[in-house]
Coordinates of N, CA and C in Angstrom, one line a residue:
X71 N -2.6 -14.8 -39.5 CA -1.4 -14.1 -39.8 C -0.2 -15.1 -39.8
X72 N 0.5 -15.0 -41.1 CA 1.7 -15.8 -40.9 C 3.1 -15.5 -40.1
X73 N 3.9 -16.2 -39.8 CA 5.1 -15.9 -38.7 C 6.4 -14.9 -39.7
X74 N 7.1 -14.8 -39.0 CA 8.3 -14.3 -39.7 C 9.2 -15.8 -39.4
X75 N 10.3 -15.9 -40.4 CA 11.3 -17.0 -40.8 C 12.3 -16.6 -40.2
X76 N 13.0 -16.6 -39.1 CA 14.6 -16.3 -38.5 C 15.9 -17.2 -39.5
X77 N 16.3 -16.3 -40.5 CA 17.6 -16.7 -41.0 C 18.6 -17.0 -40.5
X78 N 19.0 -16.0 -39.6 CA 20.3 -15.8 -39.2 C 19.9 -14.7 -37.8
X79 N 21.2 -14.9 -36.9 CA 20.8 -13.8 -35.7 C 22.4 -13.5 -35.2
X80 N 23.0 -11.7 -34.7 CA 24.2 -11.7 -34.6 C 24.1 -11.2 -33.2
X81 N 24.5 -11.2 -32.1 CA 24.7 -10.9 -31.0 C 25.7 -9.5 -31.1
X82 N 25.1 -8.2 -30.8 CA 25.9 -6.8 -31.0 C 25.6 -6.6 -29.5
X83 N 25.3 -7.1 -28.6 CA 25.8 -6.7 -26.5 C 25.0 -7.6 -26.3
X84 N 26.4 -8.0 -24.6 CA 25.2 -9.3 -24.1 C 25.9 -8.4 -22.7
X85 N 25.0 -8.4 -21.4 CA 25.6 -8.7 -19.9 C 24.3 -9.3 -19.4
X86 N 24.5 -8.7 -18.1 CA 23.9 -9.3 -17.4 C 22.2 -9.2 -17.2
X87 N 22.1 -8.2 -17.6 CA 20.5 -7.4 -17.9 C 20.0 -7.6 -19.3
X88 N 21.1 -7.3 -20.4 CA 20.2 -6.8 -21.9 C 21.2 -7.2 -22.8
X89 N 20.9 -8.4 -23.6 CA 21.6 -8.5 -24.8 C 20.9 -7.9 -25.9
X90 N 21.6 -7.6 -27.2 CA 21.1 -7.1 -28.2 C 21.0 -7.7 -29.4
X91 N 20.7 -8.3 -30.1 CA 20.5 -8.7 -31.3 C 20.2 -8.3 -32.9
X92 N 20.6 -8.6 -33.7 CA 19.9 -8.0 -35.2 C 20.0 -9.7 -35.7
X93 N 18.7 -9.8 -36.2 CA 18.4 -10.9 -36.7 C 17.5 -10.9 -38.1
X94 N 17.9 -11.2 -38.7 CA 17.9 -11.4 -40.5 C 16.5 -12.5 -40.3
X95 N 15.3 -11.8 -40.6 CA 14.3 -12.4 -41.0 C 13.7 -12.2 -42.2
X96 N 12.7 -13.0 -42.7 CA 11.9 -13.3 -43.8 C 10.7 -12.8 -43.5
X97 N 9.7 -12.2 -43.9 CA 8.6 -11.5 -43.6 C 7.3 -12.2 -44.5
X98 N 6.5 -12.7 -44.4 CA 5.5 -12.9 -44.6 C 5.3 -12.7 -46.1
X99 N 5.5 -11.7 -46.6 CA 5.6 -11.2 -48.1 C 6.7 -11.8 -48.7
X100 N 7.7 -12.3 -48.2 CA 9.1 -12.7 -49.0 C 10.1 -11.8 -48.6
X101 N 10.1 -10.5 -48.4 CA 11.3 -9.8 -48.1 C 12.1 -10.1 -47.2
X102 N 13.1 -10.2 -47.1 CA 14.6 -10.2 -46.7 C 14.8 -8.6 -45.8
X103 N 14.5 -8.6 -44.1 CA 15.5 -7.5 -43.5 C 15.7 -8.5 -42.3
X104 N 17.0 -7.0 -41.7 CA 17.0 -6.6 -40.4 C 16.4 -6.6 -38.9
X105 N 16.3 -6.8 -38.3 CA 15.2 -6.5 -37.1 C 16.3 -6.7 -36.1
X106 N 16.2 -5.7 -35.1 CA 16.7 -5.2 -34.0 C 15.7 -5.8 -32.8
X107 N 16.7 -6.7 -32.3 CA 15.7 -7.2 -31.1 C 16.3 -7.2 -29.6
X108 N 15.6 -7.0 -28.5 CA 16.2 -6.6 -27.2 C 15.5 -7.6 -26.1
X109 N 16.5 -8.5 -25.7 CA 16.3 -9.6 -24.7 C 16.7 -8.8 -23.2
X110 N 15.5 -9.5 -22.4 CA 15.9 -8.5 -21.2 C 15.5 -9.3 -20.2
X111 N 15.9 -9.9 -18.8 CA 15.3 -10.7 -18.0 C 13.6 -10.2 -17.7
X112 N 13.1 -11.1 -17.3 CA 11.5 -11.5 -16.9 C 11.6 -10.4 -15.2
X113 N 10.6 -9.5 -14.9 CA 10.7 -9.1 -13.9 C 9.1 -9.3 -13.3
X114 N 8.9 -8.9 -11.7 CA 8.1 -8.8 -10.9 C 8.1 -7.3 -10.6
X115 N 6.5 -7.0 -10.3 CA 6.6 -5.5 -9.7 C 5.2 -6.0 -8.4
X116 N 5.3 -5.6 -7.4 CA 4.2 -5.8 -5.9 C 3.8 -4.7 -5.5
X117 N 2.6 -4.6 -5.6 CA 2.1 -3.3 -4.9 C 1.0 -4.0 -3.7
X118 N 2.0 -3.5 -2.2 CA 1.8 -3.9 -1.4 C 0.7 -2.9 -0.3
X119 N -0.5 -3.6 -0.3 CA -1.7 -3.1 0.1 C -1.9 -3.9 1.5
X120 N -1.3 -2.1 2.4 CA -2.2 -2.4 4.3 C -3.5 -1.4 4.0
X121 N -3.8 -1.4 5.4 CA -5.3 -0.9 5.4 C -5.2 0.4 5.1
X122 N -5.8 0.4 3.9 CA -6.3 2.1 3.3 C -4.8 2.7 2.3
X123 N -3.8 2.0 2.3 CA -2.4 2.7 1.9 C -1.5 1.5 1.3
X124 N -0.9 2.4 0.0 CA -0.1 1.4 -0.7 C 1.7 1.8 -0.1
X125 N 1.8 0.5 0.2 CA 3.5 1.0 0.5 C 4.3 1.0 -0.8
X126 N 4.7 2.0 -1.1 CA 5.8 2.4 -2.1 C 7.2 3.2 -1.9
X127 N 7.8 2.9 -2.9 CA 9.4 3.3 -2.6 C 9.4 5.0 -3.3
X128 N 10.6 5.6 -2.8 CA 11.2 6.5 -3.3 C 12.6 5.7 -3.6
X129 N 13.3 5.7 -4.7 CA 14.1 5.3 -5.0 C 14.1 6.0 -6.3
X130 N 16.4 6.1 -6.1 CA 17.1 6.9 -6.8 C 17.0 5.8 -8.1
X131 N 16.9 6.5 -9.0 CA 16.8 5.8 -11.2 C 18.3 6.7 -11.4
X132 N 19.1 5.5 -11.8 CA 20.1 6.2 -13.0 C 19.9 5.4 -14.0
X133 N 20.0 6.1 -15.4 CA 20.6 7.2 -15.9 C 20.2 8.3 -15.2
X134 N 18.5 8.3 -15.1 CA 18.0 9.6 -15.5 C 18.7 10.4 -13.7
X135 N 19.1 9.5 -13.0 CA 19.8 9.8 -11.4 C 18.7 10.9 -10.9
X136 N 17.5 10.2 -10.8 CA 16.1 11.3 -10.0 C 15.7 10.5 -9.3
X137 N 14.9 10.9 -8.3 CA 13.8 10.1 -7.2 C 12.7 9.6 -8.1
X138 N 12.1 8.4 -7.8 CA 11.2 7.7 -8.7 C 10.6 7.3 -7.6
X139 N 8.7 7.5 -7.6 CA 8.2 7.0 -6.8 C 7.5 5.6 -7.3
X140 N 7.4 4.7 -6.5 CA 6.7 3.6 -7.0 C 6.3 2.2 -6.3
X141 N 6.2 1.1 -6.8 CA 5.9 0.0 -5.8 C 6.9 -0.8 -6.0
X142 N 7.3 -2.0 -5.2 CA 8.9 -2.5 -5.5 C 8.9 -3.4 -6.6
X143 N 9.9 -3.6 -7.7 CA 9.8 -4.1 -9.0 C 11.4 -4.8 -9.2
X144 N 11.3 -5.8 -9.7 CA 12.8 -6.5 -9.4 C 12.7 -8.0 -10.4
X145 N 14.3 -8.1 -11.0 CA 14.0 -9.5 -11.8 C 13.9 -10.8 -11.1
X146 N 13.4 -11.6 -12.0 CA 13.4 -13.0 -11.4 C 14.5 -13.6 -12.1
X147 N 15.3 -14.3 -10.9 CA 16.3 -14.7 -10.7 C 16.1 -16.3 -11.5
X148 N 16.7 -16.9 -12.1 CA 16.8 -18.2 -12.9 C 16.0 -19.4 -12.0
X149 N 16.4 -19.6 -10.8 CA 15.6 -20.2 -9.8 C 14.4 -20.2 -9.4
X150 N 13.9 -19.4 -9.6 CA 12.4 -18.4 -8.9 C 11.4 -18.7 -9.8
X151 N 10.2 -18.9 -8.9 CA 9.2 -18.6 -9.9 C 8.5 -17.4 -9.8
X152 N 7.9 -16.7 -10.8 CA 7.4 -15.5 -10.5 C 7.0 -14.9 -9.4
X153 N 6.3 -15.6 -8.2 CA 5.7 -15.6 -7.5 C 6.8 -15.4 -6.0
X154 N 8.2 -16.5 -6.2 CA 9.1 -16.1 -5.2 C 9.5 -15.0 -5.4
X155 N 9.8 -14.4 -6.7 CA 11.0 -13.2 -6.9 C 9.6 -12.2 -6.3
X156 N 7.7 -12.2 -6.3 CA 7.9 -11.4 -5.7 C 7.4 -10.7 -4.1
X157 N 7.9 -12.4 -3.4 CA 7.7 -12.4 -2.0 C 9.5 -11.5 -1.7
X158 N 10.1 -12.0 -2.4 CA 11.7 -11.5 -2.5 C 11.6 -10.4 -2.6
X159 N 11.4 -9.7 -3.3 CA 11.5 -8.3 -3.7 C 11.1 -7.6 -3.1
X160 N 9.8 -7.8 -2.5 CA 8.7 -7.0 -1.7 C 9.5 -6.9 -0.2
X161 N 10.0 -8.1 0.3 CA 10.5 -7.6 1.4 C 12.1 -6.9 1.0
X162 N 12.9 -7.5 0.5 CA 14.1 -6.7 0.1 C 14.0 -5.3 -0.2
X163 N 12.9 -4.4 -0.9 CA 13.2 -3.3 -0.7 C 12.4 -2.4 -0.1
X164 N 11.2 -3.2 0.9 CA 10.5 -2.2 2.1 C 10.9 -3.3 3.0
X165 N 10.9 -3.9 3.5 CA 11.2 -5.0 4.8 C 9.7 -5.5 5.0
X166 N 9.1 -5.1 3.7 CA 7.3 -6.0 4.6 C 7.8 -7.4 3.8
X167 N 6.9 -8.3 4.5 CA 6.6 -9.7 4.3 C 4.9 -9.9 4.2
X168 N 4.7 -10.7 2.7 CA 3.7 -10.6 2.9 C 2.5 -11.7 2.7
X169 N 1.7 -11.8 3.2 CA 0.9 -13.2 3.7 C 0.3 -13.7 2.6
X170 N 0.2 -13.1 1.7 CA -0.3 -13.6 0.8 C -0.4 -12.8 -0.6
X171 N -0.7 -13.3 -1.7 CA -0.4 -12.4 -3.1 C -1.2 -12.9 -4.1
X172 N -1.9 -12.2 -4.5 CA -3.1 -12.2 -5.7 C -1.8 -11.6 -7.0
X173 N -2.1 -12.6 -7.9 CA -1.6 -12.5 -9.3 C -2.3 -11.6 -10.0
X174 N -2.4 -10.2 -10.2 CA -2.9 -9.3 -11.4 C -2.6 -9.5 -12.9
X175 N -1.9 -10.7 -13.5 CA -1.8 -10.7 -14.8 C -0.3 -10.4 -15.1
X176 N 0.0 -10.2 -16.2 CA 0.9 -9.7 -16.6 C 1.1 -8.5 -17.9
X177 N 2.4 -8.5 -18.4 CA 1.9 -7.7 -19.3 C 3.6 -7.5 -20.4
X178 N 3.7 -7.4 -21.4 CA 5.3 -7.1 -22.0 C 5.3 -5.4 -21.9
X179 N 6.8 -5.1 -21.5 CA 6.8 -4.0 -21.4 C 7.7 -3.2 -23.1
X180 N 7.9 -4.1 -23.8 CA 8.7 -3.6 -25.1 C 8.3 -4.5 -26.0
X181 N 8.2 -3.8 -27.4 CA 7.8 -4.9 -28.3 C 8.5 -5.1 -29.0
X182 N 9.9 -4.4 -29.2 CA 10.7 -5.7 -29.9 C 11.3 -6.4 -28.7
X183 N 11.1 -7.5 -28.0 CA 11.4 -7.9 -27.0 C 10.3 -9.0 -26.4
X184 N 11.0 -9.9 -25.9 CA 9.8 -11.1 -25.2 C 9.7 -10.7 -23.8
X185 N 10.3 -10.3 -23.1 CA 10.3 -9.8 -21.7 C 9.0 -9.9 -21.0
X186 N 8.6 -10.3 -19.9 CA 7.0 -10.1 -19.4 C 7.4 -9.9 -18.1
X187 N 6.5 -9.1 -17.9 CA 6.5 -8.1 -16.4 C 5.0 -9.3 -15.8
X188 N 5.5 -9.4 -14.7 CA 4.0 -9.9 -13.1 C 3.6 -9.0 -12.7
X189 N 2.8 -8.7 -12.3 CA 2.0 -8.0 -11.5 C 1.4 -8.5 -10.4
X190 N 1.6 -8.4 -9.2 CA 1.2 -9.2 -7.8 C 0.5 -7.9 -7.0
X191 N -0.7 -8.1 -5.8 CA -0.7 -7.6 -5.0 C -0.4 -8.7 -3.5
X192 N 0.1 -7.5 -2.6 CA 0.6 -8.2 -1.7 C -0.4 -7.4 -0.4
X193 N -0.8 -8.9 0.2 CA -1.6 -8.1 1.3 C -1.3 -9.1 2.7
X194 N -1.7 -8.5 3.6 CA -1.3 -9.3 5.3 C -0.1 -9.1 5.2
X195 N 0.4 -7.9 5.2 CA 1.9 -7.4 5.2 C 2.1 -7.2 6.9
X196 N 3.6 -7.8 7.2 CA 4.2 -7.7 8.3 C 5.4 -7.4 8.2
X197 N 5.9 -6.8 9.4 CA 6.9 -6.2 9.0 C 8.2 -7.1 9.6
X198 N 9.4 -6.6 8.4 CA 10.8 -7.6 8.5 C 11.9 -6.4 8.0
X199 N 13.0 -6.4 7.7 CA 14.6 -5.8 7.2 C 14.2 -5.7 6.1
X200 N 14.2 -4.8 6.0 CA 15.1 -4.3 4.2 C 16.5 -5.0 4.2
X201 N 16.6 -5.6 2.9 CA 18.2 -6.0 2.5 C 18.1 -5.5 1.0
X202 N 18.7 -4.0 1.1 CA 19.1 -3.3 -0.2 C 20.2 -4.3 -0.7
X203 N 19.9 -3.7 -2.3 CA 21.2 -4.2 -3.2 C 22.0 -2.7 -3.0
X204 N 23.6 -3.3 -3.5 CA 24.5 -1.8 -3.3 C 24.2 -1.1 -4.2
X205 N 23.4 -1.6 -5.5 CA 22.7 0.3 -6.2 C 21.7 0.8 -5.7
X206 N 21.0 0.1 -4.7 CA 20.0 0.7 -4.5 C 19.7 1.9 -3.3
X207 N 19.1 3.3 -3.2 CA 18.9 3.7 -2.5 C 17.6 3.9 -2.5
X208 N 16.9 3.9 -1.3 CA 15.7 3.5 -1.1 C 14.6 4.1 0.1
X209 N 13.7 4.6 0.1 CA 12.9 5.8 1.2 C 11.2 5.0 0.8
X210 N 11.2 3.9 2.0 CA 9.7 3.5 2.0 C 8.8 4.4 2.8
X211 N 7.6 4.8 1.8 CA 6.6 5.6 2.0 C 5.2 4.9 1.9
X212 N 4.1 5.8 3.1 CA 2.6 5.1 2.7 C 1.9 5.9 2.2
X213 N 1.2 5.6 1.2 CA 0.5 6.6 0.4 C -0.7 5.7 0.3
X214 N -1.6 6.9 1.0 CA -3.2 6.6 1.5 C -3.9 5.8 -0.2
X215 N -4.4 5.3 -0.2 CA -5.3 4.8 -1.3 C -6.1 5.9 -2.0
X216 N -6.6 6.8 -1.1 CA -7.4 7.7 -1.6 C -6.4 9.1 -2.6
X217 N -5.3 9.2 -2.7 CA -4.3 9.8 -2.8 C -4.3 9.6 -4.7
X218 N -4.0 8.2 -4.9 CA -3.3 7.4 -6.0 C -3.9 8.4 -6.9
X219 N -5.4 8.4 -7.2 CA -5.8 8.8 -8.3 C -5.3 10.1 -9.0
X220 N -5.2 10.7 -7.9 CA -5.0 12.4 -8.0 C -3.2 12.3 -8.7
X221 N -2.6 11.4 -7.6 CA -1.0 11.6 -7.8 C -1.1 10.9 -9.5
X222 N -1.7 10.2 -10.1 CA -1.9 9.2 -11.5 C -2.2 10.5 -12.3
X223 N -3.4 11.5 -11.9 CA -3.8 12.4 -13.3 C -3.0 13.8 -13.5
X224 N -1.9 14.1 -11.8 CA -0.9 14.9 -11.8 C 0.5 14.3 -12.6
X225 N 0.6 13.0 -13.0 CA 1.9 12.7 -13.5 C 2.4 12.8 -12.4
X226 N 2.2 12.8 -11.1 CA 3.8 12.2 -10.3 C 4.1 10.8 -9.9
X227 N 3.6 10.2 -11.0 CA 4.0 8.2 -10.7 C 4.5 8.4 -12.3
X228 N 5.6 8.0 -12.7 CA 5.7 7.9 -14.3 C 6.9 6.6 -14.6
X229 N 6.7 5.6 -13.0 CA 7.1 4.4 -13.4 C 6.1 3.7 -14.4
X230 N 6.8 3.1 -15.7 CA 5.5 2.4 -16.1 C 4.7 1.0 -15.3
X231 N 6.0 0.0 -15.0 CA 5.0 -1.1 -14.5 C 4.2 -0.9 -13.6
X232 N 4.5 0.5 -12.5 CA 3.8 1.0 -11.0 C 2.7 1.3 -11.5
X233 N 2.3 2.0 -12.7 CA 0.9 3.1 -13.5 C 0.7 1.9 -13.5
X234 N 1.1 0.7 -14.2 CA -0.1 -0.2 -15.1 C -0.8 -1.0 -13.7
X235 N 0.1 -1.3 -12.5 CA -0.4 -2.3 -11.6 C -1.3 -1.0 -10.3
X236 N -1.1 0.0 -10.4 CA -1.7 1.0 -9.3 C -3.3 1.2 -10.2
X237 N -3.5 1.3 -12.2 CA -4.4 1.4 -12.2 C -5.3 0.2 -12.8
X238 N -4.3 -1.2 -12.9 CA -5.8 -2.0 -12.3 C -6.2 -2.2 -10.9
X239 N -5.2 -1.8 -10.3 CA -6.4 -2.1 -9.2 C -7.2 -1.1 -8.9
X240 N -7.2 -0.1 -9.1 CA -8.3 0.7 -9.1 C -9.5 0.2 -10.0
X241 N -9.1 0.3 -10.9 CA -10.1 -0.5 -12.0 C -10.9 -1.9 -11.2
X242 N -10.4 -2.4 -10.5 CA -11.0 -3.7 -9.9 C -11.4 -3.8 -8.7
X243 N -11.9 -2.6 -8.3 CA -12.9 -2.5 -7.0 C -11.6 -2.4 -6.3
X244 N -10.2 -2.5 -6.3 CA -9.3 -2.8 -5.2 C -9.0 -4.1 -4.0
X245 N -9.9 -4.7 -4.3 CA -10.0 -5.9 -3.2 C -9.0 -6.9 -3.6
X246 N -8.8 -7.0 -5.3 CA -8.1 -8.5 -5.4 C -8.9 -9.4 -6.0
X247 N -10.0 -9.5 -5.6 CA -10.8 -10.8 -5.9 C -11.2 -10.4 -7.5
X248 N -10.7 -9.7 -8.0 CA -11.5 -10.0 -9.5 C -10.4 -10.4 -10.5
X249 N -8.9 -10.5 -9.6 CA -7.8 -11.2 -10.7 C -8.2 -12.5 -10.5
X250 N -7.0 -12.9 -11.7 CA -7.4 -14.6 -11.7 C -5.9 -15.1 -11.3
X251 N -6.1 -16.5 -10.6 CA -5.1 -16.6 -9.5 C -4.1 -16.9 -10.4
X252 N -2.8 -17.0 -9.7 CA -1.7 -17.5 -11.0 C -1.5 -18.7 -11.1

């Protein structure tokens, strides 16, 4: 398959999270459009595994301003490598620290967009402080392992990166050992 040609590119929003773009490409066939593209920082999501139970957050989402249950998920910071942002994260919004982290892969969460989500488990969890951010409100819960599946085919997990990283590990015996290291 051949690439697309970038003509031209106009910046329509930038902050600190999501710029936006329309960029004037060339298509493979010769046509001349448009494409709407959405740059968004690189994030981490940790599903942190003690014995028999995944620690997960209840945490307030705005826009939609609802309780969202899930595992902690957070960007990587320009300094960090995947892997710090998500020893960072994991303690920042449950206070566990954790001994060690098996890389699950990754994955893009939008496709007009380069963005890539990590996927870590975190296991030999000890406990330390939560240091919320000021949007964050935050209610750490343990939810038995045996639980996941039932809460997965009820729809009450409908974060996406928490579904994709809650159901490989089920898919993978749960142990860890069948990711490949990062």
């Amino acid at each position: 398959m051949r690439k697309w040609k970038l003509i031209d590119t106009k910046v329509l929003c930038r902050s600190d999270f999501v710029s936006v773009f329309d960029d004037v490409v060339i298509l493979p066939s010769g046509q001349q459009i448009t494409y709407t593209k959405v740059e968004l920082r690189d994030f981490v999501t940790v599903l942190p595994l003690t014995e028999n139970k995944i620690v997960m957050i209840d945490i307030l989402r705005y826009p939609r301003n609802c309780l969202s249950l899930e595992i902690p998920s957070g960007h990587i910071e320009d300094s960090e490598s995947p892997e710090e942002s998500a020893f960072r994260e994991l303690e920042e919004e449950t206070g566990y620290r954790a001994g060690q982290l098996v890389y699950m892969g990754c994955f893009h969460p939008l496709s007009r967009s380069t963005q890539r989500a990590h996927l870590f488990l975190a296991k030999e969890l000890k406990k330390g402080a939560q240091r919320l951010e000021k949007t964050e409100q935050i209610n750490v819960k343990f939810v038995p392992i045996n639980s996941i599946k039932k809460m997965l085919t009820a729809g009450k997990i409908t974060h996406a990166p928490t579904l994709l990283a809650l159901q490989r590990f089920l898919l993978t015996g749960q142990t860890g050992e069948s990711f490949s290291s990062s």
